[in-house]
Coordinates of C-alpha atoms in Angstrom, one line a residue:
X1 CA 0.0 0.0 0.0
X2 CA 2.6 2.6 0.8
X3 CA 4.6 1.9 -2.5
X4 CA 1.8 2.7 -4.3
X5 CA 1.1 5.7 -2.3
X6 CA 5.0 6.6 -3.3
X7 CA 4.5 5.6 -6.7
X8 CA 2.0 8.3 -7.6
X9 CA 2.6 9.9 -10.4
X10 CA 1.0 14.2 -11.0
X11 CA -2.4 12.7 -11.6
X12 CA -2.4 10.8 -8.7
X13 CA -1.0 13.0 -6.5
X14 CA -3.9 15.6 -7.5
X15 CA -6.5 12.7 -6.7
X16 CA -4.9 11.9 -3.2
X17 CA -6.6 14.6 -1.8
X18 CA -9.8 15.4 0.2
X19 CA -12.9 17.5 -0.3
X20 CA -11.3 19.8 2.7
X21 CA -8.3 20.4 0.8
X22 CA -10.0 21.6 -2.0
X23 CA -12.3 23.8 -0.3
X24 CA -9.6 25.3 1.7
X25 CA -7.4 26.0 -1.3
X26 CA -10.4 27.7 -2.6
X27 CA -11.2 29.8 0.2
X28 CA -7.0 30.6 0.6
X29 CA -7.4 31.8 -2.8
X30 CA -10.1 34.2 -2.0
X31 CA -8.8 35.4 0.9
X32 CA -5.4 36.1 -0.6
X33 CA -7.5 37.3 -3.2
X34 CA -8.7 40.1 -0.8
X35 CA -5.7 40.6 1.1
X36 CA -2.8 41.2 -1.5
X37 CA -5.7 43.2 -3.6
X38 CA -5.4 45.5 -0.7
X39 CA -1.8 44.9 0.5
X40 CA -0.1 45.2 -2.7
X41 CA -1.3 49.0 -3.3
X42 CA -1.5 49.8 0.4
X43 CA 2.1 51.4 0.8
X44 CA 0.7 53.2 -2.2
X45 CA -2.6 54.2 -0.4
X46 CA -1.2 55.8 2.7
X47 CA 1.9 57.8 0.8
X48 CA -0.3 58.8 -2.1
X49 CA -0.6 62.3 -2.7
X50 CA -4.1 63.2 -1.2
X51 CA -5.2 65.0 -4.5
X52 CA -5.3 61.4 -6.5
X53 CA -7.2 59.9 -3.4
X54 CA -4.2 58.9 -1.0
X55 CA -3.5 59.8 2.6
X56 CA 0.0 61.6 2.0
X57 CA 1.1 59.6 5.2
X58 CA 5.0 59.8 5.5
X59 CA 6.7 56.9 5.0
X60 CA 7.8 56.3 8.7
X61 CA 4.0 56.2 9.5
X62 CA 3.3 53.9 6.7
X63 CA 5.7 51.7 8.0
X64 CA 4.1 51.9 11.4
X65 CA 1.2 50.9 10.1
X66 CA 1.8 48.3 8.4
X67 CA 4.3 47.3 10.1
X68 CA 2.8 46.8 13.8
X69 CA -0.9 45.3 12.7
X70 CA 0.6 42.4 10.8
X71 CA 3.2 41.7 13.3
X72 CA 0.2 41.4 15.5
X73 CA -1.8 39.2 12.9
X74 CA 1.4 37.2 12.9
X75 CA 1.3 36.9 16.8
X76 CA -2.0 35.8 16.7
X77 CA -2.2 32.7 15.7
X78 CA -0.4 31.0 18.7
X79 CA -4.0 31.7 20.2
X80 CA -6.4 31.7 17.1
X81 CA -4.8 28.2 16.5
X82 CA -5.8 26.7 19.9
X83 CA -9.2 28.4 19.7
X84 CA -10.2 27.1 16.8
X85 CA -9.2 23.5 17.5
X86 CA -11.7 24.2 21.1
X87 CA -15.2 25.5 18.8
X88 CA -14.5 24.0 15.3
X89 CA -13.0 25.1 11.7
X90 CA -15.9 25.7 10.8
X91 CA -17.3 28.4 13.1
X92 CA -13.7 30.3 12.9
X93 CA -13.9 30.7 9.6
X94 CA -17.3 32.5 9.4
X95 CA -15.9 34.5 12.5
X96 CA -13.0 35.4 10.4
X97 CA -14.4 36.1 7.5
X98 CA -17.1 38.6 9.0
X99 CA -14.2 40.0 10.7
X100 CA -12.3 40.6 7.5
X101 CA -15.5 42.0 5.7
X102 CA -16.1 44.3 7.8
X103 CA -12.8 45.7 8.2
X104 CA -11.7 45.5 4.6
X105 CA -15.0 47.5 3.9
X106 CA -14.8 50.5 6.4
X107 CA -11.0 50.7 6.1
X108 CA -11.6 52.4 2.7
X109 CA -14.0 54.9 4.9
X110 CA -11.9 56.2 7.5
X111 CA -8.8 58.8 6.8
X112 CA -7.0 59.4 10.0
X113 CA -3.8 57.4 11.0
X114 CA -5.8 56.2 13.7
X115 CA -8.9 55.1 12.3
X116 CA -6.6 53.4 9.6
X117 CA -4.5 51.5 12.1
X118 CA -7.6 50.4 14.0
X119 CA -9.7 48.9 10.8
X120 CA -6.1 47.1 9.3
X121 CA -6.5 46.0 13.0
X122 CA -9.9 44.4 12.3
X123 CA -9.1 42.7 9.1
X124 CA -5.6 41.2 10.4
X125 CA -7.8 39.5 13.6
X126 CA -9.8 38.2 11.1
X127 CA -6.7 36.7 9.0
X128 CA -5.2 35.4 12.2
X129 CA -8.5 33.3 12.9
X130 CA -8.4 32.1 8.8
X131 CA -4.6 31.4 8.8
X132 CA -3.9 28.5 11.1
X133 CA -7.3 26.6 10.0
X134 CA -6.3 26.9 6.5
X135 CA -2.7 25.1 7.1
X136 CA -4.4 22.9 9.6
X137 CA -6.9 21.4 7.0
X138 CA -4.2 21.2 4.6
X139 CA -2.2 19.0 7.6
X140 CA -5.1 16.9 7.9
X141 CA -5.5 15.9 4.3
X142 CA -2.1 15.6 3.5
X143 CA 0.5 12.4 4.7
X144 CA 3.8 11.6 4.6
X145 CA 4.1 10.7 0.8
X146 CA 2.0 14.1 -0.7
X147 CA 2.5 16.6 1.7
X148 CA 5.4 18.4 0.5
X149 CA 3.1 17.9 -3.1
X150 CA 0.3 19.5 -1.3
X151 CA 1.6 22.4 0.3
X152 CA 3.2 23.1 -2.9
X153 CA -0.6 22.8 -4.3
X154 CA -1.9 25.0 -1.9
X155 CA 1.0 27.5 -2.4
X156 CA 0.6 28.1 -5.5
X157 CA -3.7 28.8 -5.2
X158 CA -2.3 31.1 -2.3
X159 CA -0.4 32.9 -5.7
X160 CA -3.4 32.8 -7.8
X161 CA -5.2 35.0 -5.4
X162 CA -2.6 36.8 -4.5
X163 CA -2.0 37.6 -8.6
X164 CA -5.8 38.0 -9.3
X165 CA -5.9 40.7 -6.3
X166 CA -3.2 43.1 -7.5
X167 CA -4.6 42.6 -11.2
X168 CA -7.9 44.1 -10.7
X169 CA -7.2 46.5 -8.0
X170 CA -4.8 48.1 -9.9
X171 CA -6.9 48.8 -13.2
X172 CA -9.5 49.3 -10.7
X173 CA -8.6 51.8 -8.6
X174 CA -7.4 53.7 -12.3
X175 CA -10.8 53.5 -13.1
X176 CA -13.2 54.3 -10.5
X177 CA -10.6 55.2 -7.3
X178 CA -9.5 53.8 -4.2
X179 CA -12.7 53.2 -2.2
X180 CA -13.4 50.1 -5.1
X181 CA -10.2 48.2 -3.2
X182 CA -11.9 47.7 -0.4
X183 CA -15.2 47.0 -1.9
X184 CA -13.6 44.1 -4.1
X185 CA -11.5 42.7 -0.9
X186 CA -15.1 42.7 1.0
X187 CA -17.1 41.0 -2.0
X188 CA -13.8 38.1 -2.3
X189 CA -14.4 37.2 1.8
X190 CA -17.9 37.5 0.7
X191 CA -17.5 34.5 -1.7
X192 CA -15.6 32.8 1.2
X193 CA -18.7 32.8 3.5
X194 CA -20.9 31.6 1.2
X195 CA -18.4 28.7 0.6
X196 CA -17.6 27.6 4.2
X197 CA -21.5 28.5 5.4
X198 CA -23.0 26.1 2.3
X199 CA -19.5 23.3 1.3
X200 CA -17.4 23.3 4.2
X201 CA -17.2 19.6 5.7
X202 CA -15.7 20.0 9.3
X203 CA -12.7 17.4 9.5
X204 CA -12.2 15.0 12.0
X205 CA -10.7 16.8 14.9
X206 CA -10.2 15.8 18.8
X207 CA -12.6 17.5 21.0
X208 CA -12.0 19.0 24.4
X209 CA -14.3 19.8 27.4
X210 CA -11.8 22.4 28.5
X211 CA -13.0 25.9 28.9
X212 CA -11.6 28.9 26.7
X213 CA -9.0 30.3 29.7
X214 CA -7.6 27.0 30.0
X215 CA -7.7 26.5 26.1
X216 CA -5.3 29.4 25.5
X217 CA -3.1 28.7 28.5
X218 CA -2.8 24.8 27.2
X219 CA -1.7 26.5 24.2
X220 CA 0.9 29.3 25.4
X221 CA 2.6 26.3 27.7
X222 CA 2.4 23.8 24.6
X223 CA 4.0 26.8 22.5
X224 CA 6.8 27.2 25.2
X225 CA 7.4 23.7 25.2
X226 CA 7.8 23.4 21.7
X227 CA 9.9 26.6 21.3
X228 CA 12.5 25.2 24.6
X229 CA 13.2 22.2 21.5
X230 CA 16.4 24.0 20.6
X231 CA 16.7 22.2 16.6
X232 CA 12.6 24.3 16.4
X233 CA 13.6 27.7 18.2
X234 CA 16.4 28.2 16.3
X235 CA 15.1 27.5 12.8
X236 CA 12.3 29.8 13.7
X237 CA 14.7 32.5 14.5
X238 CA 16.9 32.2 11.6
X239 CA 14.0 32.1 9.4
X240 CA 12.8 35.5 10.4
X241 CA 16.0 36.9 8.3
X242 CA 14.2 35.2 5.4
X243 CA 10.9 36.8 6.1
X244 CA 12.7 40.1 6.8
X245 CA 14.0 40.4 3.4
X246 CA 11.0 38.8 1.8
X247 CA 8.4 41.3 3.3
X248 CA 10.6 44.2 1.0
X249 CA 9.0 42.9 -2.2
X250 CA 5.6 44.4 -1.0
X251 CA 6.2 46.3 2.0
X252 CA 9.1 48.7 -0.3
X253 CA 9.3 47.6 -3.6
X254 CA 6.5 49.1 -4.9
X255 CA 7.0 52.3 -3.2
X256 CA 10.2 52.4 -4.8
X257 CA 9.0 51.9 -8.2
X258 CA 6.4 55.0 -8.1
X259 CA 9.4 56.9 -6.6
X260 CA 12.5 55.5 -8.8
X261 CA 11.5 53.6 -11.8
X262 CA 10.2 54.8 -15.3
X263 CA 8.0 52.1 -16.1
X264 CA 6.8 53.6 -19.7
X265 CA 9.2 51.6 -21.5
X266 CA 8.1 48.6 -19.9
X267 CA 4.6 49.3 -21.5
X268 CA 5.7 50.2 -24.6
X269 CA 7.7 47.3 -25.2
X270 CA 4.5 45.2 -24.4
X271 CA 2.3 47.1 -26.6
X272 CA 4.7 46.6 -29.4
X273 CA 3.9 42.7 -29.1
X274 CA 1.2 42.0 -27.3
X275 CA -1.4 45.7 -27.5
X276 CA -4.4 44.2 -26.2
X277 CA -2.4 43.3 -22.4
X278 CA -0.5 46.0 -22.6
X279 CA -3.5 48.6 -22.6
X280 CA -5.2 47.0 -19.5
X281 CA -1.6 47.4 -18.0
X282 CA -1.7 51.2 -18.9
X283 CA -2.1 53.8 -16.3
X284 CA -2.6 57.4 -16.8
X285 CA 0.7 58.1 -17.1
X286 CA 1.2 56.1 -19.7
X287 CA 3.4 53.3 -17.7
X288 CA 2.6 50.4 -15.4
X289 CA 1.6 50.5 -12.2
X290 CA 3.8 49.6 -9.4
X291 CA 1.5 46.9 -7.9
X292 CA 1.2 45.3 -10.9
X293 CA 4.6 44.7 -11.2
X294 CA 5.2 43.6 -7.8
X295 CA 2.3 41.0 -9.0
X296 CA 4.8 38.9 -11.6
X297 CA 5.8 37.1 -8.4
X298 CA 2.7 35.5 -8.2
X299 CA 2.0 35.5 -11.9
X300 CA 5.4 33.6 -12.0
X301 CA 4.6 31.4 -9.0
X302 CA 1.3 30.8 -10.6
X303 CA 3.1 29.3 -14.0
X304 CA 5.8 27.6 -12.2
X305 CA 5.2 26.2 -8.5
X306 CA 3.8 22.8 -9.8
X307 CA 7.1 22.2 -12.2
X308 CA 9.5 24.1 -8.7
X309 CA 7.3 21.4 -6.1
X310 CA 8.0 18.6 -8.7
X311 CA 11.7 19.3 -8.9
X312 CA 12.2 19.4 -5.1
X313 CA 9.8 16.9 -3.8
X314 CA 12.2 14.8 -2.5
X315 CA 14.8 17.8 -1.2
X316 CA 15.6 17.9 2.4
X317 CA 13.4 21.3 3.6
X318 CA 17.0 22.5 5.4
X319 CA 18.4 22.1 1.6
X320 CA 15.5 23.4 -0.8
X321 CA 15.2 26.4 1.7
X322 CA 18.8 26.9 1.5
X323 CA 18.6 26.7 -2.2
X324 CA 16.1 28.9 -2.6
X325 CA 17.1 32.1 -0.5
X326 CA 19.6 32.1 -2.0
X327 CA 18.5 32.8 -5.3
X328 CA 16.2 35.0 -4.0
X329 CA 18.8 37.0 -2.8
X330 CA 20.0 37.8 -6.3
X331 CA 16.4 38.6 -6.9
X332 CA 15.7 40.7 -4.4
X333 CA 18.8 42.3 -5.1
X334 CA 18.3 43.0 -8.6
X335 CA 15.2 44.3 -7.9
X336 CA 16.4 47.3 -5.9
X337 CA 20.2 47.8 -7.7
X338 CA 18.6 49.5 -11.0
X339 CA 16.3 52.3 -12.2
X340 CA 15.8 49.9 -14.8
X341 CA 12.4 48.7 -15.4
X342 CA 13.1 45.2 -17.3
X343 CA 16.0 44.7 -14.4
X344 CA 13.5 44.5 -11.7
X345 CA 11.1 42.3 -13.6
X346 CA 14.2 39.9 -13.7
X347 CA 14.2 40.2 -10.6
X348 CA 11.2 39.2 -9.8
X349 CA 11.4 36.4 -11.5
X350 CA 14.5 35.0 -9.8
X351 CA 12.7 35.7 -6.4
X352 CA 9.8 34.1 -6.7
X353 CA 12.2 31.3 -8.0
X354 CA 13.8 31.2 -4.6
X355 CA 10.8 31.7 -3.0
X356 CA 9.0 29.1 -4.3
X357 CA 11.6 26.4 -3.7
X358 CA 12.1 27.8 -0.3
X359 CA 9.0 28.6 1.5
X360 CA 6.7 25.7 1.0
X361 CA 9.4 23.1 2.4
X362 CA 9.6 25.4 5.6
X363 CA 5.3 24.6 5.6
X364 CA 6.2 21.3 5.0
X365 CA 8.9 21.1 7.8
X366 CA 6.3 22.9 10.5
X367 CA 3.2 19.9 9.4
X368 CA 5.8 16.9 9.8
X369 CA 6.6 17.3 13.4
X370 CA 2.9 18.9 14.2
X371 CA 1.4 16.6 16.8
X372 CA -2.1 14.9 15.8
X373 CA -5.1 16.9 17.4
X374 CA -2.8 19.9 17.2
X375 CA -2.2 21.0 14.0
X376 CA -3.7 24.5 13.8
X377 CA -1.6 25.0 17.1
X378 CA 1.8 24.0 16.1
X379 CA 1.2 25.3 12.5
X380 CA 0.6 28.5 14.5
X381 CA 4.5 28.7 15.2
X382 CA 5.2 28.8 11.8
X383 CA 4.0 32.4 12.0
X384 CA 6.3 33.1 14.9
X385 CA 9.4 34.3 12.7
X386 CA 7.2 36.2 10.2
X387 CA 5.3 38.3 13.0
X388 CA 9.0 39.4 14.1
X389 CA 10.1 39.9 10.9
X390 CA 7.1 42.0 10.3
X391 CA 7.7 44.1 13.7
X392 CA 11.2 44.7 12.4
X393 CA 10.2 45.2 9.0
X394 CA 8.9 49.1 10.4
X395 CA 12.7 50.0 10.4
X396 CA 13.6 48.9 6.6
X397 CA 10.8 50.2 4.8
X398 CA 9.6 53.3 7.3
X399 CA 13.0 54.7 8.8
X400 CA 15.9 53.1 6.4
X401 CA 14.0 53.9 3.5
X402 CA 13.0 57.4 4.7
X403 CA 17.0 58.3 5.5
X404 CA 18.4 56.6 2.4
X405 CA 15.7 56.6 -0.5
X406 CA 12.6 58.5 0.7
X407 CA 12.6 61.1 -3.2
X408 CA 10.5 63.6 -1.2
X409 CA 14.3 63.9 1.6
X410 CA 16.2 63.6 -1.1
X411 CA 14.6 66.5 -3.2
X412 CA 14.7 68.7 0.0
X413 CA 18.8 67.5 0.9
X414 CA 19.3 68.7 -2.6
X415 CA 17.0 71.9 -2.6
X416 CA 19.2 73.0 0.8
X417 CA 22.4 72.5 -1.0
X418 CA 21.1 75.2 -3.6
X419 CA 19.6 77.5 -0.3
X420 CA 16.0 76.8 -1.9
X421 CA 13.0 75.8 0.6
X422 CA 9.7 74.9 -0.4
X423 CA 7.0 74.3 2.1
X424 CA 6.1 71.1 4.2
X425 CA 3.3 68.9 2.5
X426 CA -0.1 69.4 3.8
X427 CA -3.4 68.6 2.4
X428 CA -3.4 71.7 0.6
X429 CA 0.2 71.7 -0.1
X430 CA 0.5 68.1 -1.8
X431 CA 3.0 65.4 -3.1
X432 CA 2.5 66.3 -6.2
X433 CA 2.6 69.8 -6.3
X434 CA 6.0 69.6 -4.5
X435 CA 7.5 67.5 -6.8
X436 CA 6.3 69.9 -9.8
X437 CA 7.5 73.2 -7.9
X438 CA 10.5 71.4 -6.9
X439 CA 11.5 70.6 -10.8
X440 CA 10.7 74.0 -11.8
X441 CA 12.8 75.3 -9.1
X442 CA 15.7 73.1 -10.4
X443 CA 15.4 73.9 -13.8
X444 CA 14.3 70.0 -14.8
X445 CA 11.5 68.2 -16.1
X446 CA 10.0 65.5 -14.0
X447 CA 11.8 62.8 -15.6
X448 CA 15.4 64.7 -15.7
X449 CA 15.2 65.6 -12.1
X450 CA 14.5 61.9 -11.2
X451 CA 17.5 60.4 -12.8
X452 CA 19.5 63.5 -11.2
X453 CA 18.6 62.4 -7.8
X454 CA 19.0 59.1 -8.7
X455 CA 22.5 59.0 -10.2
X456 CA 23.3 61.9 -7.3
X457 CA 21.8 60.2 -4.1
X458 CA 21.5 56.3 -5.2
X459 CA 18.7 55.4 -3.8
X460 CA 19.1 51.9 -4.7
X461 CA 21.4 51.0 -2.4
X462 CA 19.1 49.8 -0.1
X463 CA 19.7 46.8 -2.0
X464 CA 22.8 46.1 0.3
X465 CA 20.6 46.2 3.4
X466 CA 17.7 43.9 2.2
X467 CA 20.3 41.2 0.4
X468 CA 22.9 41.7 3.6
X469 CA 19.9 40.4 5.7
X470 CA 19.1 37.5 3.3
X471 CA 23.0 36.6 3.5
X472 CA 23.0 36.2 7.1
X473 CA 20.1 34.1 7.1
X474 CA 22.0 31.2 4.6
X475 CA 25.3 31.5 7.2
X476 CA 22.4 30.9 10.0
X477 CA 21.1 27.8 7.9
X478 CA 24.6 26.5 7.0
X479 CA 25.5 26.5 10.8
X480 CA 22.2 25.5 12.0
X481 CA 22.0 22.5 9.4
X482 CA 25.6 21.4 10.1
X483 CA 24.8 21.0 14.0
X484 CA 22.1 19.1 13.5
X485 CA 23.4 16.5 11.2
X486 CA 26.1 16.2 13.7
X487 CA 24.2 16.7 16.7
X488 CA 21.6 14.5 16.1
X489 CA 19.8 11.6 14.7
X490 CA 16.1 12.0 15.5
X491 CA 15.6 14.6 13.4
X492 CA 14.2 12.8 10.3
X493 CA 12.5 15.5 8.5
X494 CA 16.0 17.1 7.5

């Protein structure tokens, strides 16, 4: 029986799995859907001059915000985990997703830094409750011979949400303005209710008579216990380097694109081949919008995770995640080293590359050594290293970025060399019309003063800060995976 189980071949391996598998791949695609719809544009929401619809935050706030509320949706599901193994999958996900409705929605009502940080509040309780049931069902209907197959699967519908997100809110909110995010996030968790209220088929799962209070504390002393293991601690920890440099692609990236790169050429190459795509691409400017080229990585994972899953299903997870950061260090890299349009879309590619060889077999790693009856609990550590990563993510993309690459700084550091001051943005006062009095004042169009600060201040190399990060993760790795081999020998999964 278990040969056969190893012989499957692609078909096979697509047939091994439950109705719960399916339905939570769906409803990960949704909700991915909704979230990266939002998150991919959101850097570009909150800095956006206030005349196109934006809140002209600074970028220091922006990174606050964004920053803090998904370190604390990271955090969360250490508890959402336990809780939803005491009342049922079934019951958190319609919390969750009326939770994420209703925060999604309203966040595209409110304008203050508060309000703003309390609904992104809202919607990343909501994810937290979704998160660890998703992996959990994925646990559950998975074994030892398709798991690595399956979390590959359910990777990859996590990218065709989070591609199909970014895609429409991007020629959306050209179309009809920001409020229709939110709106579309909303009607995707929508979808997600109907499908959990009406297909949803709870899985077998141990029940409990023990009360809420001593539900959590089971969980925070079963979390302790599990992070005193030394070989799991420290894998967590090293992995938060990965996540650190991996939150960049949509925490900074597309800020830096609106600030640094031209991407006209980009669109008229692709109108010169392929019109028809490259007119839904086209903004008002006449280029590409940042989010939707931050969205090749899922377009890319999309196209490729089934062949990447293939390749690597029988890689040790210490290995294929060493592998793969790696190459998404030259990605990453790449991404931030140019002004070059067609250089970051390279790499893009060669990160989602890494990423896709990378992340899934940390999943994969996590499910293996998850106790039975506690799946959504211990696949709630997973999170651990990304909620830190996220809580030190504030300082790359809010206060690094604002001293090395923020264009609004660098205009002004140039403006003072040449004794000329223009006033602070305000509501009245915007982005925009800064950057227009601030070429006039130096004699440049729009374009020419951009590549003056550029080639002046290099603003790219931030890229040495991101990658540097990435580096010391694969010397954590290295070390980590050469004392365990020699440490010891119950560690199987390696």
């Amino acid at each position: 029986m278990n040969t056969e189980k190893k012989d499957l071949g692609f078909i096979g391996l697509l047939k091994s799995f439950t109705q719960p598998f399916w339905i939570a791949s769906a409803m990960e695609l949704f909700e991915r859907w909704a979230w990266y719809g939002l998150f991919a544009v959101l850097a570009l929401y909150l800095t956006g001059s206030t005349d196109e619809g934006g809140l002209g935050f600074t970028h220091i706030e922006r990174g606050e915000i964004m920053s803090y509320v998904t370190f604390i949706l990271y955090l969360l599901p250490i508890i959402t985990g336990a809780i939803s193994d005491k009342i049922g999958y079934k019951l958190s996900l319609i919390i969750a997703y009326l939770l994420l409705g209703f925060g999604y929605y309203f966040m595209g009502d409110v304008t203050s830094y508060t309000a703003v940080f309390i609904m992104f509040l809202i919607v990343a309780v909501g994810a937290a409750m979704f998160k660890p049931v998703a992996s959990a069902i994925v646990t559950k209907s998975t074994d030892k011979y398709n798991s690595s197959f399956g979390f590959g699967v359910f990777y990859m519908m996590v990218n065709v949400g989070g591609f199909f997100g970014p895609l429409f809110s991007g020629k959306l909110r050209e179309e009809y303005g920001w409020k229709i995010v939110f709106i579309m996030a909303a009607t995707a968790i929508a979808v997600n209710l109907i499908l959990v209220i009406f297909f949803f088929k709870e899985p077998n799962r141990e029940k409990t008579s023990e009360s809420f209070g001593e539900t959590i504390k089971k969980s925070l002393i079963n979390v302790f216990e599990a992070l005193s293991d030394m070989k799991l601690s420290l894998l967590l920890l090293i992995m938060v380097g990965f996540w650190l440099m991996f939150n960049q692609l949509f925490y900074t990236l597309p800020v830096f694109i609106e600030e640094w790169v031209n991407t006209k050429p980009l669109y008229e190459s692709l109108h010169s081949t392929l019109p028809g795509i490259a007119d839904f691409y086209k903004n008002n400017e006449g280029g590409i919008n940042p989010e939707q080229i931050v969205n090749m990585d899922a377009f890319f994972i999309v196209i490729l995770q089934m062949i990447i899953s293939t390749i690597i299903l029988k890689w040790k997870p210490i290995s294929a995640m060493m592998t793969g950061i790696t190459i998404a260090i030259i990605g990453i890299a790449l991404s931030f080293y140019t002004d070059n349009i067609f250089y970051t879309l390279i790499g893009i590619l060669i990160f989602a590359i890494g990423e896709m060889t990378s992340n899934p077999k940390f999943s994969d790693y996590i499910a293996k050594i998850s106790p039975k009856g506690k799946e959504a609990l211990y696949m709630g550590t997973y999170f651990l290293p990304i909620a830190i990563a996220n809580l030190l993510t504030k300082w790359i993309t809010g206060d690094l970025y604002a001293g090395m690459s923020d264009k609004v700084v660098i205009i002004r550091e140039e403006l003072a060399k040449r004794s000329i001051e223009l006033p602070e943005i305000t509501l009245a006062y915007t982005k925009n019309n800064f950057y227009a009095e601030a070429a006039k004042k130096l004699q440049m169009n729009a374009d020419e003063m951009t590549t003056f600060m550029w080639n002046t201040y290099h603003p790219g190399n931030i890229w040495y800060i991101i990658a540097g990060i990435g580096l010391l993760t694969i010397i954590g790795l290295f070390i980590y995976n050469s004392i365990i081999n020699k440490g010891t020998q119950k560690v199987q999964t390696f």
